[in-house]
Coordinates of C-alpha atoms and ligand atoms in Angstrom, one line a residue:
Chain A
X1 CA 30.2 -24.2 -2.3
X2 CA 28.8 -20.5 -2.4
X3 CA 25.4 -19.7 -0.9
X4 CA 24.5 -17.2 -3.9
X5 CA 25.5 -17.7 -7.5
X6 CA 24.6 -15.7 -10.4
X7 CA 25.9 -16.2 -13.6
X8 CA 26.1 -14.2 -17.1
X9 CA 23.2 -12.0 -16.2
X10 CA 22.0 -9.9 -19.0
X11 CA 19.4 -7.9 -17.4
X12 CA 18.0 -4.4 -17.6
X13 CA 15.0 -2.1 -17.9
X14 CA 12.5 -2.1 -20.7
X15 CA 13.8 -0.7 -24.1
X16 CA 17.8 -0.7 -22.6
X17 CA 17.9 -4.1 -21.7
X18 CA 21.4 -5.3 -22.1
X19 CA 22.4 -2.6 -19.0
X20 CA 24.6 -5.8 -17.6
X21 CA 26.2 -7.2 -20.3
X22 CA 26.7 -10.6 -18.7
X23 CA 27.7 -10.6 -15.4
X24 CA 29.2 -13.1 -12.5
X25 CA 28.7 -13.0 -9.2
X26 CA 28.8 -15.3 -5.8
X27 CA 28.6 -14.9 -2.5
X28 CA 30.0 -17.7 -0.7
X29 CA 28.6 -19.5 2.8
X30 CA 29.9 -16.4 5.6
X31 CA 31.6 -14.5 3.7
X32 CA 31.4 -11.0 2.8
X33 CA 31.6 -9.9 -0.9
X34 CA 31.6 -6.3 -1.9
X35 CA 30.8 -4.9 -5.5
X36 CA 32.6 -1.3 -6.4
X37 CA 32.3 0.4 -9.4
X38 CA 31.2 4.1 -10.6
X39 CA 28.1 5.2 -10.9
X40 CA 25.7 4.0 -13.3
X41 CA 28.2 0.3 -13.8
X42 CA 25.0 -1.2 -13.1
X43 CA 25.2 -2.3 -9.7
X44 CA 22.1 -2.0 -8.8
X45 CA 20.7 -3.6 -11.4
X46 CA 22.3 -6.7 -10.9
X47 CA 20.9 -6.7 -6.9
X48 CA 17.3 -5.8 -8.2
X49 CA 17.9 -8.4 -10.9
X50 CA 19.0 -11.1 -8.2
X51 CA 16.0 -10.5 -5.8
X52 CA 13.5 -10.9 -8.7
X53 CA 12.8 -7.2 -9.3
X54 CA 14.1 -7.6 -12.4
X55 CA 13.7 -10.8 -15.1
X56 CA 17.0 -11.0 -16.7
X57 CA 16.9 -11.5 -20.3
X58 CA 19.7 -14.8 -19.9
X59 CA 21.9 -15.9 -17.3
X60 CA 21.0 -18.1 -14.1
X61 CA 20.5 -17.0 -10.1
X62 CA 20.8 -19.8 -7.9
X63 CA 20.4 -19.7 -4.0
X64 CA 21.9 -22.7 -1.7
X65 CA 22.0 -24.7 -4.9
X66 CA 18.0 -23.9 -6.0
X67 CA 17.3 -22.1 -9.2
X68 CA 15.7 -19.1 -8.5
X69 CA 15.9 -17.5 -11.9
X70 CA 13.1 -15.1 -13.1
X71 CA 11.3 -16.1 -9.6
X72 CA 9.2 -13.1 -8.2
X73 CA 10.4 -11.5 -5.0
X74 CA 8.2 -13.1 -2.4
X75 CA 9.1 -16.1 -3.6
X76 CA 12.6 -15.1 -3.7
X77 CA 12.6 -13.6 0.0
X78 CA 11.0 -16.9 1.3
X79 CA 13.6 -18.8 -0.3
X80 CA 15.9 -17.2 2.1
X81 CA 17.6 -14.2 0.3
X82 CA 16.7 -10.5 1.9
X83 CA 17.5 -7.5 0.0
X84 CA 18.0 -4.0 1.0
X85 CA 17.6 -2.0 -1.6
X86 CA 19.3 1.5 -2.1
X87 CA 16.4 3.7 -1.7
X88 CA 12.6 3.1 -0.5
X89 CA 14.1 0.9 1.4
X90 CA 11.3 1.5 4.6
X91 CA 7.2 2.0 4.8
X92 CA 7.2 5.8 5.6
X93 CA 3.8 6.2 7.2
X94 CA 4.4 3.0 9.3
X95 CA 5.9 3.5 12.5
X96 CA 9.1 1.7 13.1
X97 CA 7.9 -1.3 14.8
X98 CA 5.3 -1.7 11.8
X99 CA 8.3 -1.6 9.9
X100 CA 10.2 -4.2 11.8
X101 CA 6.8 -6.3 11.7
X102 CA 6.7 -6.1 7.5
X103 CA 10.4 -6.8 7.7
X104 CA 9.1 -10.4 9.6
X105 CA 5.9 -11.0 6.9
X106 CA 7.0 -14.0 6.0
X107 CA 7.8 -15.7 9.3
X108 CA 5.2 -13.8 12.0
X109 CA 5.6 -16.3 14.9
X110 CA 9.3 -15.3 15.2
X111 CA 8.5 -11.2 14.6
X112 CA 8.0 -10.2 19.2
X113 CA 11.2 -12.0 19.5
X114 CA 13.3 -10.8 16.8
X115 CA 11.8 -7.2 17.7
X116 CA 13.7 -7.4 20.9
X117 CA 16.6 -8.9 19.5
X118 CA 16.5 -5.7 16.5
X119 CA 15.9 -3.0 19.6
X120 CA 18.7 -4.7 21.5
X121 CA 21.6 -4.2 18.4
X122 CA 20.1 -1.0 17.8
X123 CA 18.4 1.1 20.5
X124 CA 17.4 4.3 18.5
X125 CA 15.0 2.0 17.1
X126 CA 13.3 1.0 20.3
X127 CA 13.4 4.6 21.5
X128 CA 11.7 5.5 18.7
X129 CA 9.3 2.8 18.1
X130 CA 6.2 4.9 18.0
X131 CA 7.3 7.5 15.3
X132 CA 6.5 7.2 11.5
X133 CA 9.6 6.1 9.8
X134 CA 9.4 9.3 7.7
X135 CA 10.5 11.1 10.6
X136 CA 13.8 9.3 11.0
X137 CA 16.9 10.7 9.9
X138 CA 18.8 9.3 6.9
X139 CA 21.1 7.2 9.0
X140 CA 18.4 6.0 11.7
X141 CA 16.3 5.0 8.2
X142 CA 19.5 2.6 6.7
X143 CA 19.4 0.9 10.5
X144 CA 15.8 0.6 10.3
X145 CA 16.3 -1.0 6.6
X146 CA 18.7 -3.3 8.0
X147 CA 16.9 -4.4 10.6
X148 CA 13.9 -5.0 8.7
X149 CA 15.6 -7.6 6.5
X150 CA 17.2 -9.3 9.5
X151 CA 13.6 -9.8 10.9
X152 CA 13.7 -13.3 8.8
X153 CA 16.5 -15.5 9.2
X154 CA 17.9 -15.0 5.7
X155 CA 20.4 -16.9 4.1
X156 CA 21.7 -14.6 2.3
X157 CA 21.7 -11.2 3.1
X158 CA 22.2 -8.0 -0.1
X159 CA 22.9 -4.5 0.8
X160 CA 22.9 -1.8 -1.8
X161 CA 24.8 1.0 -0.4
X162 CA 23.9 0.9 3.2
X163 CA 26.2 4.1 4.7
X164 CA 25.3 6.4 1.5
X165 CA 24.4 9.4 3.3
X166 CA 25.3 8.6 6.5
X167 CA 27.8 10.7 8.8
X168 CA 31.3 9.4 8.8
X169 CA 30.8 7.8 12.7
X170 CA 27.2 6.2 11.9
X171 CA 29.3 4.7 8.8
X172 CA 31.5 3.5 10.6
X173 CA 29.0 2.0 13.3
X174 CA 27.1 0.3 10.2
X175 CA 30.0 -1.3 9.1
X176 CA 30.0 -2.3 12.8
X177 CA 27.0 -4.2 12.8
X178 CA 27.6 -5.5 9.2
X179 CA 30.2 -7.4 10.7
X180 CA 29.1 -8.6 13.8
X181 CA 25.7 -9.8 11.5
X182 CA 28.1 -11.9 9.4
X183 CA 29.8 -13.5 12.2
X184 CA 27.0 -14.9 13.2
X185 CA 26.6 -16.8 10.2
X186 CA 24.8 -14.8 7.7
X187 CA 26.4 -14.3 4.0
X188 CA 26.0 -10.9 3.0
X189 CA 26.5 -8.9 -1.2
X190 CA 27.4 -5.5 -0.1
X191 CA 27.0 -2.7 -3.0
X192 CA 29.2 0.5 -1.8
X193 CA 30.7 3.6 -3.0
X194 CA 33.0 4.1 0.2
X195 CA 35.2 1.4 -1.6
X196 CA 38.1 1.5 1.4
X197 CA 35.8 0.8 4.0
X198 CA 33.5 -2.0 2.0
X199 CA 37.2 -3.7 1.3
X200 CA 38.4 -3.8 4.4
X201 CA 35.4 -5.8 5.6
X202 CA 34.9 -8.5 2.8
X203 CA 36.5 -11.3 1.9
X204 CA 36.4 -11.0 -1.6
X205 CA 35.3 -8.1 -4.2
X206 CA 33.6 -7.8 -7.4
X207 CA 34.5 -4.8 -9.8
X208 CA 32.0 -3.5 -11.9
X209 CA 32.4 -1.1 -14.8
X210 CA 29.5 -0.6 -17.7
X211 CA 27.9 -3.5 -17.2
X212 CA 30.6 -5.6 -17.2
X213 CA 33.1 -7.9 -14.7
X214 CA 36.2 -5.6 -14.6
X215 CA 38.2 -7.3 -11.8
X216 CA 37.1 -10.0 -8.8
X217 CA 39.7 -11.2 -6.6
X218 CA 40.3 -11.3 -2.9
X219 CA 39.4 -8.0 -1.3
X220 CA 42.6 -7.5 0.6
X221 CA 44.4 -7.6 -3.2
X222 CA 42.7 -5.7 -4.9
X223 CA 43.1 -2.7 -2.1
X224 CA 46.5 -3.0 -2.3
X225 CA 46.3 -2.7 -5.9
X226 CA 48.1 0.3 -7.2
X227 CA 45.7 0.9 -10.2
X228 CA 42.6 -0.5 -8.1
X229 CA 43.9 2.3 -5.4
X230 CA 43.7 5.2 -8.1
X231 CA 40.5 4.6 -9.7
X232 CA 38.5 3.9 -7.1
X233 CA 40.1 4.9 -3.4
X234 CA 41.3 8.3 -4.1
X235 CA 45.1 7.6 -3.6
Chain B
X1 CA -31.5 27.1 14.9
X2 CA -31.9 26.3 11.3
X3 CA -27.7 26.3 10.6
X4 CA -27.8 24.4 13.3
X5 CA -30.3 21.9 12.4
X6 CA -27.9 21.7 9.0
X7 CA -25.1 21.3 10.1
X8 CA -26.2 18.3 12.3
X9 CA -28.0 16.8 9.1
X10 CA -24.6 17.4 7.9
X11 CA -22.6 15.7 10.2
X12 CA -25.1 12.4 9.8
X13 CA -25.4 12.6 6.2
X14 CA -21.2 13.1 6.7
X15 CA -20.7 10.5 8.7
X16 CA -22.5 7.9 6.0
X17 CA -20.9 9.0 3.3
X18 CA -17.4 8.2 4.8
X19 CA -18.5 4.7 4.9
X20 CA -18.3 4.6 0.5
X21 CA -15.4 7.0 0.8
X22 CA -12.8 5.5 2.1
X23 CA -13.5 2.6 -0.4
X24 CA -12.7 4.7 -2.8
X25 CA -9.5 6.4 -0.7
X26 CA -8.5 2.5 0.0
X27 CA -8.5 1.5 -3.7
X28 CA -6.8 4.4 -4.5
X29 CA -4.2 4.0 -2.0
X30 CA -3.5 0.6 -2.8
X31 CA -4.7 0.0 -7.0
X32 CA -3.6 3.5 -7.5
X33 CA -6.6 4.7 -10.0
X34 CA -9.7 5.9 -9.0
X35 CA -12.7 3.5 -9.2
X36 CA -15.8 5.0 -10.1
X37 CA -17.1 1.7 -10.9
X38 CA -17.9 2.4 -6.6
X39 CA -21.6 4.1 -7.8
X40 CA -23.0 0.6 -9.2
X41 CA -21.6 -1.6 -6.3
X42 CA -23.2 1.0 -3.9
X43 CA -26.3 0.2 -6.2
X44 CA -26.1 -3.8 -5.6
X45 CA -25.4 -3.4 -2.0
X46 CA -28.4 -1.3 -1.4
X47 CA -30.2 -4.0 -3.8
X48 CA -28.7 -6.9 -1.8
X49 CA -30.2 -5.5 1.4
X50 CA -33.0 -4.9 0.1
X51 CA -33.8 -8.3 -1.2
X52 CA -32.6 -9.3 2.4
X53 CA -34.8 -7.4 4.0
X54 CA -37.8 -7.3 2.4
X55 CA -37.8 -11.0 0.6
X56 CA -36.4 -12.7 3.5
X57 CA -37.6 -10.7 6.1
X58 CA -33.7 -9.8 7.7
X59 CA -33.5 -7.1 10.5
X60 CA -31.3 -4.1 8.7
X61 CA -27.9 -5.0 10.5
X62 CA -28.0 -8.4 9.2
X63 CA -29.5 -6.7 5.7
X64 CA -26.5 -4.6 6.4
X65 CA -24.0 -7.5 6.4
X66 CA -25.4 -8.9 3.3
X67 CA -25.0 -5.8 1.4
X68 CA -21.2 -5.8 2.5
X69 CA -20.8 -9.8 1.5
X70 CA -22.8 -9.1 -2.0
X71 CA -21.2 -5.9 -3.3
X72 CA -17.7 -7.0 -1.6
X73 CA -17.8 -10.5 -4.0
X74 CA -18.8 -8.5 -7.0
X75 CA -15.8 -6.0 -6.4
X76 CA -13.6 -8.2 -6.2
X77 CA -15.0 -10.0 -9.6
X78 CA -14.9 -6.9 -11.4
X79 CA -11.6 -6.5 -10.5
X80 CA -10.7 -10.4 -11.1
X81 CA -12.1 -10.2 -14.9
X82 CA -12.5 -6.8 -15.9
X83 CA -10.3 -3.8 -13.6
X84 CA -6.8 -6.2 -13.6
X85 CA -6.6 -6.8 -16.9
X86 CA -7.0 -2.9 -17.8
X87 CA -4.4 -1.4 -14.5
X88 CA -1.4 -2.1 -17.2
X89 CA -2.3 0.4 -19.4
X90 CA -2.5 3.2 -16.6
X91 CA -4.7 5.5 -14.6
X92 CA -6.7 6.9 -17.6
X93 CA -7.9 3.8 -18.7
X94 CA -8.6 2.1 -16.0
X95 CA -10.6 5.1 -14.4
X96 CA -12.8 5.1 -18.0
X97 CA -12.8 1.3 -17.8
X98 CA -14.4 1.4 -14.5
X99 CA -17.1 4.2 -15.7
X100 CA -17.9 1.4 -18.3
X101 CA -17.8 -0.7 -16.2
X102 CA -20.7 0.9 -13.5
X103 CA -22.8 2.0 -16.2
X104 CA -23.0 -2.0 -17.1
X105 CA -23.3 -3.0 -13.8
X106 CA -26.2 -0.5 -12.6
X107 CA -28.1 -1.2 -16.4
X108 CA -27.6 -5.1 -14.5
X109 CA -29.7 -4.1 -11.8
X110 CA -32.0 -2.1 -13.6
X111 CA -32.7 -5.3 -15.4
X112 CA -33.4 -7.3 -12.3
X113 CA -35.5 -5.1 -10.4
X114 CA -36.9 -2.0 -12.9
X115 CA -36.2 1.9 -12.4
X116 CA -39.4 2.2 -9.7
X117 CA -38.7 3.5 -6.5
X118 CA -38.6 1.0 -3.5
X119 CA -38.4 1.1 0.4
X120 CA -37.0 -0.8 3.0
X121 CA -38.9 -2.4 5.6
X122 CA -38.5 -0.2 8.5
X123 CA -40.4 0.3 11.9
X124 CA -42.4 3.8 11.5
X125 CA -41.0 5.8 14.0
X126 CA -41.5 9.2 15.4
X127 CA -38.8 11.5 14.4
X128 CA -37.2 12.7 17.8
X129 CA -36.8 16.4 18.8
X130 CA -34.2 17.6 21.1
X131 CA -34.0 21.3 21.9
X132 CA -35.5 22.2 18.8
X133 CA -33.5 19.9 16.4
X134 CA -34.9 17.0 14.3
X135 CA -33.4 14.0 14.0
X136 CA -35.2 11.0 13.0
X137 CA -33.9 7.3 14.9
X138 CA -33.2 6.0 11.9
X139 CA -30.6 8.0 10.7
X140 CA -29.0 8.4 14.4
X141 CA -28.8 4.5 13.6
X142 CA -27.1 5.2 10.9
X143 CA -24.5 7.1 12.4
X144 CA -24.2 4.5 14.9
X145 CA -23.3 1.6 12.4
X146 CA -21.2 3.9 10.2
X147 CA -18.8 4.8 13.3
X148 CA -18.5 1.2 14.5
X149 CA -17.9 0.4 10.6
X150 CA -15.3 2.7 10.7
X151 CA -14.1 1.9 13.4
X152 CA -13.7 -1.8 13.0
X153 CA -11.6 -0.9 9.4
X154 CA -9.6 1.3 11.7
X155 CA -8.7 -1.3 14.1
X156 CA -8.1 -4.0 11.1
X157 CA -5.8 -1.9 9.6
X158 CA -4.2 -0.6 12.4
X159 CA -3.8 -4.3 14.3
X160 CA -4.0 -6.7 12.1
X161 CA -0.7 -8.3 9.9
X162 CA -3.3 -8.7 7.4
X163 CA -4.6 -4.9 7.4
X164 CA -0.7 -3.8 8.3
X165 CA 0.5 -5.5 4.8
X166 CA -2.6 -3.8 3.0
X167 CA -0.8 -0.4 4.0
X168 CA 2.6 -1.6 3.0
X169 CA 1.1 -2.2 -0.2
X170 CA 0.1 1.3 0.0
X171 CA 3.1 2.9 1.3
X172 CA 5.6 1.2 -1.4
X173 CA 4.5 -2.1 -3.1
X174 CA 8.0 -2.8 -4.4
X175 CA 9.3 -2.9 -0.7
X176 CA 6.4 -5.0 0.1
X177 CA 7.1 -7.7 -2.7
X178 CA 10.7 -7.7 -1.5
X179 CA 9.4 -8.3 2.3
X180 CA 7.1 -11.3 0.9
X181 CA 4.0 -10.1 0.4
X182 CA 1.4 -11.2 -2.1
X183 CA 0.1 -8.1 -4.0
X184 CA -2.6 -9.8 -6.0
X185 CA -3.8 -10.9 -2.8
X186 CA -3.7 -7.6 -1.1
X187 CA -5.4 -6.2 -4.5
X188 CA -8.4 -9.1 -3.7
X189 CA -8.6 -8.1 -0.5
X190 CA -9.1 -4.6 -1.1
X191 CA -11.0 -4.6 -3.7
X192 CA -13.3 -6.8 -1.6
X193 CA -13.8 -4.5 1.2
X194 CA -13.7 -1.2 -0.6
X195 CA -16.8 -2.0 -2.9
X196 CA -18.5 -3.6 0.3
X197 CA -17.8 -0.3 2.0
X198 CA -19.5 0.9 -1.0
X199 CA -22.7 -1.6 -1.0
X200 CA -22.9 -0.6 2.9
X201 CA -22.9 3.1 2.2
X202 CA -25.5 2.2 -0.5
X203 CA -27.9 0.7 1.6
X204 CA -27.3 3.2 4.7
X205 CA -28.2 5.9 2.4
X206 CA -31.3 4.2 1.0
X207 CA -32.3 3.6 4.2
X208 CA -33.2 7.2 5.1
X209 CA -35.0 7.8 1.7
X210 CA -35.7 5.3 -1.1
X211 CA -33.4 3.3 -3.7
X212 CA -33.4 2.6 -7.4
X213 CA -31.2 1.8 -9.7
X214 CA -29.4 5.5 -9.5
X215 CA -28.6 5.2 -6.0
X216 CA -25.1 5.1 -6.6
X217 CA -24.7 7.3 -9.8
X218 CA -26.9 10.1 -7.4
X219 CA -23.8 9.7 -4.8
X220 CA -20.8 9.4 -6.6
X221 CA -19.9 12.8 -6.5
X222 CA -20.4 13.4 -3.4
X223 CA -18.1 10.8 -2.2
X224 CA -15.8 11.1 -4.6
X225 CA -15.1 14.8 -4.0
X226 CA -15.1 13.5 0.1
X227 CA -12.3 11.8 -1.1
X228 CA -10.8 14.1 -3.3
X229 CA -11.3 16.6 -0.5
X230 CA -9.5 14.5 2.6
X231 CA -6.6 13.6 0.2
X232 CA -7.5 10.9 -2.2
X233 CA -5.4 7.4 -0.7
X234 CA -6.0 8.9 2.9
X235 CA -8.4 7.2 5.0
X236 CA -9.0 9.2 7.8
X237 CA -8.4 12.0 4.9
X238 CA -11.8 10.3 3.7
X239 CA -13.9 10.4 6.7
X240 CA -12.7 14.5 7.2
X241 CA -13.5 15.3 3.4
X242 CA -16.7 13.2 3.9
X243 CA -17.8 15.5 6.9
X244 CA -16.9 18.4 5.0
X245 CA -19.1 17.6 1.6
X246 CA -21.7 16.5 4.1
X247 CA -22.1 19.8 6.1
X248 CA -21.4 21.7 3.0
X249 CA -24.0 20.2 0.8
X250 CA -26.2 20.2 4.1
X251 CA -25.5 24.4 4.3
X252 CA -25.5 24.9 0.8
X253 CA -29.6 24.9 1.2
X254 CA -29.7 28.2 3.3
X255 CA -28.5 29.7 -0.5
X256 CA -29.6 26.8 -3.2
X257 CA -32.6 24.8 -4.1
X258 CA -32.1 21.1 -3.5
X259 CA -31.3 20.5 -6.6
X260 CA -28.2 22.4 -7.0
X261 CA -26.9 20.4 -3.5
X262 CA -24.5 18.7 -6.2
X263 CA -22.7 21.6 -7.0
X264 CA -21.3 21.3 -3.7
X265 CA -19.2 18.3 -4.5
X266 CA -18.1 19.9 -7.7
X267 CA -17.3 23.3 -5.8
X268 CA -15.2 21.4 -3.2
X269 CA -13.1 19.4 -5.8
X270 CA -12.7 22.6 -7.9
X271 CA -11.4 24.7 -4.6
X272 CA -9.2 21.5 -3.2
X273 CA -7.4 20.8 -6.7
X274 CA -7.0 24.2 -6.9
X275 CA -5.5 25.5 -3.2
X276 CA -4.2 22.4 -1.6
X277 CA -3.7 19.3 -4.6
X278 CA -2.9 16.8 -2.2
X279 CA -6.3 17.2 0.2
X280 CA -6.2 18.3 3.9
X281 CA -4.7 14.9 4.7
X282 CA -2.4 14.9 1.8
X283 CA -1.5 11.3 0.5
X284 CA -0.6 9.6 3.4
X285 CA -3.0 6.3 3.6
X286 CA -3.5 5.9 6.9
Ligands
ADP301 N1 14.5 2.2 -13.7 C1 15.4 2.4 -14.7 N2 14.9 2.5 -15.9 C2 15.8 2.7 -16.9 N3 17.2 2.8 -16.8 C3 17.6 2.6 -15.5 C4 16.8 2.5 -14.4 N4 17.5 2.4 -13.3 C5 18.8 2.5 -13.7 N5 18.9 2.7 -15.0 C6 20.1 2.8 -15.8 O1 20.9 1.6 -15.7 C7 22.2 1.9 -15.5 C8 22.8 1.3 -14.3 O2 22.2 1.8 -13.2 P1 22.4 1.3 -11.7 O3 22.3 -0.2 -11.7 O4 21.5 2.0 -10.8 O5 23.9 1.7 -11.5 P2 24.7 1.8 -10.1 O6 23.9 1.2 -9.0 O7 25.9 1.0 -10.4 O8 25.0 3.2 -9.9 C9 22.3 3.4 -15.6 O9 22.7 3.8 -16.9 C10 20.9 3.9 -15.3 O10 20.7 5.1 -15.9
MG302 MG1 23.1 2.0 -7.3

């Protein structure tokens, strides 16, 4: 009984629009699924694709069991999925509790109470709740972009590369909160290129290669995997 | 004393033009083309305000009001039937769509109310004379309601979840789909209280001098290089640039006749585009 299901999406972008050439994917209620796969596989595509970004040309999205196919993305993000995407991912010339506000559009009555909570998990954004978000350093600016989607209560939460450009140690602490997020309940679709470290936290893992399914299974599996181990983890 | 005296025409002529500019800025900012269809809806606001005031015998700040309400609903009608549809096929179009459109528009009002010249109905007043400077009440009134005008669009945009998702628009609309946000909304909206920025600025102009049905075309440069100036999609960018074409075209008379004031406008936009692209605000909307 999966929270998130997408099945045989064909999607893509204008004139190249078979870029996923039928794809699966399903997040389950709690769990934590990551997708690997080089760059360019089309992972992306398939998170802009599920949040309504993108109309796919065939294939079905369905979220706790509603269709949500082809729906635009504020209809999406009320329906209970928030998406971080890889990049633009924060209002630049709004300071950081502006952001946090936008991040809680949809449901303003919980926003002064879920800005505490967001200062609480993560204090470098109450310190520096005044300043632009432009200011904020590539790792402050993935917190603030997580934050901002937990500002709803989502059911459903999709991450597209969160700790790309981040530091080894604020990795590490983002996997942290990842974590902790999903332990309370949330289902997260995690994209990452740090393949070792996105493995170790999910449950289960997609595979991705040109556009295509090239391996799901449990997460713990697939690390061990000797030819999994080569391609992707360097060893 | 007379640089003086010009540079505080300036700063009052200045100060009324921001009022039409940062419509312009704020369609920019959010629409992302430039809307020159602006010089007819400053044309039916000054209209609308002066049917208000001189047919139904309004004070000027209710006058005022109407001539935000009547240029605001045809703003955001133009950009309902005509301005949406043409925003697909880019900037270019768009911005020549909305020349069409204004030239329509203004030969719409020329219609209703003929090319003479007409005049609110306004107190006579004494112009006032401090320390050797001329000012006349009226356009220190002027002044008065522009900064509160601005002012109160400040404080909406700054305060306000409405105003707040109108610059997250601004800042990146794909973001602010994602985060629930109703773009065609936000593009009513704006297009709303730009062009009733724009009727306001109309009448607040016309009510110094006269107004026909070239009100707006007369002023389009002007604000349009205030815009272009402050960084076109910057609002306080808008009021800066509008100070500067103000005192500029104000100063420009110690070395031109009036009728050459224009050149002003044309000189600033020539100098910005050329030394700083982005304006002295650059692009950032608020
Ligand atoms: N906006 C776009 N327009 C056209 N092609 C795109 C666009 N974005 C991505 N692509 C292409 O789609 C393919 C998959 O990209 P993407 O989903 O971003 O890959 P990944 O996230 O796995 O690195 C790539 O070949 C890329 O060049
Ligand atoms: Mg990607």
């Amino acid at each position: 009984m999966s929270e998130l299901f997408a099945r045989a999406i064909v999607a893509g972008y204008g004139a190249a629009d078979e870029i996923l050439k039928g794809v699966d994917f399903a997040v389950g209620k709690g769990e934590i699924v990551c997708i690997i796969g080089p760059n360019g596989a089309g992972k992306s595509t398939l998170l802009k694709t599920i949040s309504g970004l993108l109309r796919p040309k065939s294939g079905t999205v369905s979220l706790d069991g509603k269709d949500i196919t082809g729906r635009l993305p504020r209809e999406i993000a009320r329906a209970g999925l928030a998406y971080v995407p890889q990049e633009h991912n924060i209002f630049p010339s709004m300071t950081v509790r502006e952001n946090l506000e936008m991040g809680g559009y949809i449901d303003p009555g919980a926003v002064p109470r879920r800005i505490v909570r967001a200062m609480e998990r993560f204090p470098v954004l109450g310190t520096k709740q005044r300043h632009a978000a432009r200011t904020l350093s590539g790792g402050e600016r993935q917190i603030l972009a997580m934050a901002m989607a937990l500002m709803v209560e989502p059911s459903v939460l999709m991450l597209d590369e969160p700790s790309a450009g981040l530091s080894p140690l604020a990795a590490e602490k983002l996997f942290d909160a990842i974590v902790e997020i999903n332990r309370e309940g949330l289902s997260i679709g995690i994209v990452e290129q740090n393949a070792s470290e996105a493995l170790a936290i999910s449950s289960k893992a997609y595979i991705l290669v040109d556009g295509r399914n090239s391996r799901t299974g449990d997460a713990a599996e697939l690390a061990a995997n000797p030819e999994i181990r080569r391609i992707f983890l360097g060893g | 004393m007379e640089v003086a005296q010009l540079v505080l025409n300036g700063v009052m002529a200045g100060t009324v033009l921001a009022v039409p500019a940062i419509g312009l800025t704020a369609i920019f900012a959010v629409l992302r083309f430039t809307n020159f269809a602006l010089a007819s809806h400053m044309t039916i606001g000054a209209f609308a305000g002066f049917v208000a005031n001189t047919t139904f015998g309004l004070p000027i700040v209710p006058s005022l009001a109407t001539a935000f309400l009547v240029s605001g609903f045809f703003g955001w009608m133009s950009d309902e039937f005509v301005l949406r549809r043409l925003r697909a096929s880019g900037f270019v179009t768009t911005a020549i769509g909305s020349i069409a459109l204004t030239i329509a528009l203004e030969n719409f009002v020329r219609f209703g109310f003929g090319n003479q010249m007409r005049g609110y109905d306004l107190p006579l007043r004494r112009d006032w004379v401090i320390q050797g400077l001329r000012v006349s009440p009226q356009q220190v009134e002027n002044l008065a309601i522009a900064v509160v005008v601005v002012a109160l669009l400040f404080a909406f945009l700054a305060l306000t979840r409405t105003g707040k998702a109108m610059r997250a628009v601004a800042d990146n609309p794909m973001l602010a789909s994602i985060k629930g946000i109703n773009s065609d909304t936000v593009a009513r909206l704006v297009s709303f209280i730009a062009m009733g920025l724009a009727g306001l600025g109309g009448m607040l102009t016309g009510l110094d001098t006269t107004i026909d049905p070239l009100v707006g075309f007369r002023t389009i440069l002007s604000v349009f290089a205030a815009a272009v100036v402050g960084g076109l999609g910057s609002i306080p960018g808008a009021v800066v640039g509008a100070l500067v074409v103000g005192i500029g075209e104000e100063l420009s008379l110690l070395f031109l006749t009036p009728a050459y004031r224009t050149a002003v406008g044309f000189l600033a936009i020539l100098l910005v585009l050329t030394l700083r692209p982005r304006g002295i605000l650059g692009q950032r909307a608020y």
